[in-house]
Short mmCIF file of C-alpha atoms and ligand atoms in Angstrom, two decimals:
data_model
loop_
_atom_site.label_atom_id
_atom_site.label_comp_id
_atom_site.label_asym_id
_atom_site.label_seq_id
_atom_site.Cartn_x
_atom_site.Cartn_y
_atom_site.Cartn_z
CA MET Y 1 107.27 82.03 114.73
CA GLU Y 2 105.42 84.19 117.15
CA ARG Y 3 101.60 84.14 116.65
CA GLY Y 4 100.36 87.42 115.29
CA LEU Y 5 98.80 89.84 117.55
CA THR Y 6 95.80 91.92 116.74
CA LEU Y 7 96.29 95.16 118.58
CA HIS Y 8 93.75 97.99 118.85
CA VAL Y 9 94.54 101.24 120.74
CA GLU Y 10 91.73 103.84 121.43
CA VAL Y 11 92.45 107.13 123.19
CA PHE Y 12 89.63 109.18 124.61
CA PRO Y 13 89.63 112.68 126.07
CA ASP Y 14 88.65 111.67 129.60
CA PRO Y 15 87.91 108.63 131.77
CA SER Y 16 84.17 108.78 131.15
CA GLY Y 17 84.65 108.49 127.45
CA VAL Y 18 86.96 105.48 127.87
CA VAL Y 19 84.52 103.73 130.26
CA ARG Y 20 81.59 104.32 127.96
CA ALA Y 21 83.48 102.94 124.91
CA LEU Y 22 84.49 99.77 126.80
CA ALA Y 23 80.92 99.37 128.13
CA ASN Y 24 79.74 99.53 124.46
CA ARG Y 25 82.31 96.89 123.53
CA ILE Y 26 81.16 94.63 126.35
CA VAL Y 27 77.54 94.93 125.11
CA LYS Y 28 78.68 93.96 121.55
CA ALA Y 29 80.97 91.12 122.80
CA ALA Y 30 78.03 89.82 124.76
CA GLU Y 31 75.72 89.83 121.70
CA GLU Y 32 78.41 88.04 119.63
CA ALA Y 33 79.06 85.39 122.45
CA VAL Y 34 75.39 84.57 122.98
CA ALA Y 35 74.82 84.33 119.28
CA ARG Y 36 77.77 82.06 118.98
CA SER Y 37 77.34 79.76 122.05
CA GLY Y 38 74.35 80.81 124.00
CA ARG Y 39 76.36 82.37 126.83
CA PHE Y 40 78.83 85.17 127.60
CA ALA Y 41 81.82 84.54 129.93
CA LEU Y 42 83.19 87.90 131.17
CA ALA Y 43 86.25 88.15 133.41
CA ILE Y 44 86.73 91.41 135.27
CA SER Y 45 89.64 93.08 136.99
CA GLY Y 46 89.99 94.67 140.41
CA GLY Y 47 91.43 97.99 141.42
CA ALA Y 48 89.99 101.49 141.11
CA THR Y 49 90.06 102.11 137.40
CA PRO Y 50 87.13 99.84 136.48
CA GLU Y 51 84.85 101.25 139.18
CA PRO Y 52 83.04 103.75 136.94
CA LEU Y 53 82.64 100.96 134.45
CA PHE Y 54 80.98 98.74 137.07
CA ASP Y 55 78.71 101.77 137.97
CA LEU Y 56 77.60 101.92 134.31
CA LEU Y 57 77.04 98.12 134.01
CA GLY Y 58 75.01 98.11 137.27
CA ASP Y 59 72.95 101.05 136.11
CA SER Y 60 72.35 102.61 132.75
CA TYR Y 61 73.95 99.70 130.81
CA TYR Y 62 72.36 96.99 132.96
CA PRO Y 63 69.35 96.58 130.58
CA LYS Y 64 71.70 96.30 127.54
CA LEU Y 65 73.38 93.11 128.71
CA PRO Y 66 72.06 89.49 128.69
CA TRP Y 67 72.71 88.83 132.42
CA THR Y 68 70.72 85.59 132.47
CA LYS Y 69 73.24 84.27 130.01
CA THR Y 70 76.35 85.96 131.36
CA ASP Y 71 78.77 84.24 133.66
CA LEU Y 72 81.02 86.58 135.63
CA PHE Y 73 84.53 85.79 136.69
CA TRP Y 74 87.55 87.70 138.29
CA VAL Y 75 91.01 87.86 136.83
CA ASP Y 76 92.36 88.11 140.45
CA GLU Y 77 91.36 88.49 144.10
CA ARG Y 78 93.00 89.59 147.21
CA ALA Y 79 93.27 87.00 149.94
CA VAL Y 80 90.64 88.66 152.03
CA ALA Y 81 86.85 88.00 152.80
CA PRO Y 82 84.23 89.28 150.30
CA ASP Y 83 83.02 91.89 152.76
CA ASP Y 84 86.62 93.28 153.24
CA PRO Y 85 87.03 96.65 151.49
CA ARG Y 86 89.99 95.35 149.71
CA SER Y 87 88.07 92.58 148.01
CA ASN Y 88 87.64 92.83 144.24
CA PHE Y 89 84.48 90.74 144.43
CA GLY Y 90 83.10 93.03 147.12
CA ALA Y 91 83.90 96.18 145.13
CA ALA Y 92 82.06 94.83 142.06
CA ARG Y 93 79.07 93.79 144.11
CA ARG Y 94 78.70 97.17 145.68
CA ARG Y 95 78.69 98.80 142.30
CA MET Y 96 76.81 96.31 140.16
CA ALA Y 97 74.16 95.26 142.77
CA PRO Y 98 71.52 94.26 140.30
CA VAL Y 99 73.89 91.81 138.65
CA PHE Y 100 74.39 90.02 141.90
CA GLN Y 101 70.70 89.66 142.59
CA ALA Y 102 70.36 87.43 139.58
CA ASP Y 103 71.40 83.79 139.33
CA ALA Y 104 74.16 83.27 141.92
CA ALA Y 105 75.37 80.26 140.05
CA ARG Y 106 76.59 82.56 137.25
CA ILE Y 107 78.78 84.62 139.71
CA HIS Y 108 82.17 82.69 139.93
CA ARG Y 109 84.09 84.46 142.68
CA ILE Y 110 87.49 83.48 143.96
CA ARG Y 111 87.23 82.49 147.65
CA GLY Y 112 89.74 84.99 149.07
CA GLU Y 113 88.77 84.01 152.54
CA ALA Y 114 90.04 80.41 152.08
CA ASP Y 115 92.29 79.15 154.78
CA LEU Y 116 95.25 79.30 152.31
CA PRO Y 117 95.36 81.25 149.02
CA GLU Y 118 96.72 78.09 147.41
CA HIS Y 119 93.46 76.37 148.21
CA ALA Y 120 91.43 79.26 146.74
CA ALA Y 121 93.62 79.00 143.61
CA ASP Y 122 93.02 75.18 143.38
CA GLU Y 123 89.24 75.70 143.81
CA TYR Y 124 89.09 78.38 141.19
CA GLU Y 125 91.17 76.35 138.74
CA ARG Y 126 88.79 73.43 139.21
CA GLU Y 127 85.81 75.81 138.71
CA LEU Y 128 87.26 77.19 135.40
CA HIS Y 129 87.97 73.70 134.12
CA ARG Y 130 84.47 72.47 135.04
CA PHE Y 131 82.76 75.52 133.53
CA PHE Y 132 84.80 75.66 130.29
CA GLY Y 133 85.04 71.89 130.10
CA LYS Y 134 81.24 71.86 129.52
CA ALA Y 135 81.50 74.34 126.63
CA PRO Y 136 79.54 73.24 123.68
CA PRO Y 137 81.60 71.16 121.22
CA GLY Y 138 83.86 73.50 119.15
CA GLU Y 139 82.91 76.46 121.33
CA SER Y 140 85.54 78.59 123.08
CA LYS Y 141 86.86 76.93 126.08
CA THR Y 142 87.65 80.18 127.82
CA PHE Y 143 86.54 83.73 128.36
CA ASP Y 144 84.71 85.57 125.70
CA LEU Y 145 86.04 88.89 127.07
CA LEU Y 146 88.67 89.50 129.74
CA LEU Y 147 89.26 92.97 131.22
CA LEU Y 148 92.60 93.93 132.67
CA GLY Y 149 94.12 96.91 134.44
CA ILE Y 150 97.81 97.84 134.74
CA GLY Y 151 99.85 99.20 137.57
CA PRO Y 152 102.57 101.82 137.16
CA ASP Y 153 105.15 98.95 137.39
CA GLY Y 154 103.53 97.17 134.62
CA HIS Y 155 101.76 94.46 136.64
CA THR Y 156 98.45 93.18 135.47
CA ALA Y 157 95.96 91.00 137.28
CA SER Y 158 98.17 89.97 140.21
CA LEU Y 159 101.08 89.13 138.02
CA PHE Y 160 103.88 91.39 139.31
CA PRO Y 161 107.34 91.94 137.72
CA GLY Y 162 109.71 89.05 138.52
CA SER Y 163 107.03 86.88 139.93
CA PRO Y 164 107.45 83.14 139.46
CA ALA Y 165 103.70 83.06 138.51
CA LEU Y 166 104.66 84.83 135.24
CA GLU Y 167 106.54 81.77 134.26
CA GLU Y 168 103.52 79.41 134.75
CA ARG Y 169 102.79 77.64 131.54
CA THR Y 170 100.06 75.17 132.49
CA ARG Y 171 97.98 76.13 135.44
CA TRP Y 172 95.35 78.82 134.98
CA VAL Y 173 95.34 80.09 138.52
CA ARG Y 174 98.15 80.65 141.01
CA ALA Y 175 98.45 82.02 144.46
CA VAL Y 176 101.04 84.77 144.85
CA PRO Y 177 102.51 86.11 148.05
CA ALA Y 178 101.69 89.50 149.53
CA ALA Y 179 102.33 92.21 146.92
CA SER Y 180 105.05 94.78 147.61
CA ARG Y 181 102.45 97.45 146.93
CA ASP Y 182 99.12 98.22 148.54
CA PRO Y 183 97.05 96.25 149.41
CA ARG Y 184 99.91 94.23 150.79
CA VAL Y 185 98.01 90.92 150.99
CA ALA Y 186 98.45 87.64 149.18
CA ARG Y 187 96.52 87.27 145.95
CA ILE Y 188 94.96 84.67 143.74
CA THR Y 189 95.49 85.39 140.02
CA LEU Y 190 94.84 84.10 136.56
CA THR Y 191 98.10 83.19 134.84
CA LEU Y 192 99.25 84.20 131.30
CA PRO Y 193 98.04 80.90 129.84
CA ALA Y 194 94.50 81.61 131.19
CA ILE Y 195 94.57 85.29 129.98
CA ASP Y 196 96.07 84.45 126.58
CA ALA Y 197 93.45 81.74 125.99
CA ALA Y 198 90.71 84.45 126.01
CA ARG Y 199 88.83 85.26 122.84
CA GLU Y 200 89.45 88.93 123.47
CA VAL Y 201 91.31 91.04 126.05
CA ALA Y 202 90.80 94.74 126.89
CA PHE Y 203 93.02 96.90 128.98
CA LEU Y 204 91.33 99.76 130.67
CA VAL Y 205 93.82 102.37 131.67
CA THR Y 206 93.23 105.93 132.76
CA GLY Y 207 95.39 108.60 134.53
CA ALA Y 208 98.72 110.17 134.01
CA ASP Y 209 100.42 107.84 136.57
CA LYS Y 210 100.19 105.05 134.09
CA SER Y 211 101.41 106.90 131.01
CA ARG Y 212 105.05 106.07 131.29
CA VAL Y 213 104.55 102.31 131.46
CA VAL Y 214 101.78 102.48 128.79
CA ARG Y 215 104.08 104.37 126.34
CA ARG Y 216 106.99 101.92 127.07
CA ILE Y 217 104.83 98.97 126.42
CA LEU Y 218 102.82 100.14 123.41
CA PHE Y 219 105.44 102.35 121.64
CA GLU Y 220 108.90 101.73 122.91
CA HIS Y 221 109.64 98.39 124.28
CA GLY Y 222 112.28 96.19 122.59
CA PRO Y 223 112.57 92.50 122.38
CA ASP Y 224 110.62 90.07 124.47
CA PRO Y 225 110.23 89.09 127.17
CA ALA Y 226 109.29 92.44 128.24
CA PRO Y 227 110.01 93.32 131.88
CA TRP Y 228 106.42 94.43 132.27
CA PRO Y 229 103.88 91.61 132.83
CA ALA Y 230 101.14 93.50 130.96
CA ALA Y 231 103.47 93.55 127.89
CA ARG Y 232 103.45 89.72 127.80
CA VAL Y 233 99.69 89.34 127.31
CA ARG Y 234 99.28 87.74 123.94
CA PRO Y 235 95.54 86.64 123.57
CA GLN Y 236 94.21 84.37 120.89
CA GLY Y 237 92.00 87.18 119.65
CA PRO Y 238 92.00 90.95 119.68
CA LEU Y 239 93.95 92.90 122.19
CA ARG Y 240 92.38 96.33 122.84
CA TRP Y 241 93.77 99.19 124.83
CA TYR Y 242 91.17 101.69 126.05
CA LEU Y 243 93.10 104.80 127.22
CA ASP Y 244 92.34 108.33 128.23
CA ARG Y 245 94.65 111.05 126.99
CA ALA Y 246 96.37 111.24 130.33
CA ALA Y 247 97.28 107.50 130.31
CA ALA Y 248 98.38 107.92 126.67
CA GLY Y 249 100.71 110.55 127.80
CA GLU Y 250 99.04 113.23 125.67
CA PRO Y 251 98.70 116.68 127.08
CA PRO Y 252 95.16 117.70 128.04
CA ARG Y 253 93.58 119.70 125.30
C1 6PG L 301 93.95 94.39 141.57
C2 6PG L 301 93.90 94.47 140.02
C3 6PG L 301 95.21 95.01 139.56
C4 6PG L 301 94.74 96.40 138.96
C5 6PG L 301 95.98 97.32 138.86
C6 6PG L 301 95.55 98.70 138.60
O1 6PG L 301 93.50 93.33 142.12
O2 6PG L 301 94.36 95.33 142.10
O3 6PG L 301 93.45 93.34 139.39
O4 6PG L 301 95.74 94.31 138.56
O5 6PG L 301 94.12 96.25 137.74
O6 6PG L 301 96.72 97.31 140.03
O7 6PG L 301 94.87 99.13 139.72
P1 6PG L 301 94.10 100.67 139.71
O8 6PG L 301 93.05 100.47 138.66
O9 6PG L 301 93.56 100.74 141.09
O10 6PG L 301 95.12 101.67 139.26
#
């Protein structure tokens, strides 16, 4: 019997409305997490879509979040150095600078510059198990909130259609070879078990180029397993889609 899925879909007129709604959810999730366990474990995605969200979190929303109790993680990273323009860590650091001036121990980056992506994946796997293994008894042993994007091919994090990493059932982190799409570099990615263990998952999707895959996943797809990796995300807790009208395939008003 498949576990039930709590699905929420919210559509906003434009990207700024989507980003603000998600920023408000992040604030609320942080309050809930700190009240529950004294800390907030947030995993963020890469790519261009979340950049306006990072701008908010590093500026007007910065005072609203308990950064001294927040541990920041990444859902994936490119196999590049942190100062490489393709680095997800570097992109977040540029846009959320004040967050990175706080306690460095709370920033859990994936070492994209490691000699082999597999070594970076092993390190990050150990880091996650060390961090969540210390969770207070009975407390969530994973992310309180995990943010994902989606590509037009339905990939999420760095789980691409047909990738063997999609079939991973035990490891939380895997290295994957260079993507067949830009940036064409090897990646390190959370796996479905790690994503599904999250207390809550939020997809942030904007732009008409995503509307076809969003509609197929949310409204049309048939029996599992879906060909789109994003459709296979089944978190323990709520799964929320934050969309603008373009990504929802709705004509601009
Ligand atoms: C990455 C992301 C990736 C991203 C999608 C969408 O490392 O690139 O984790 O999964 O979310 O590719 O990217 P855009 O937001 O740039 O469209």
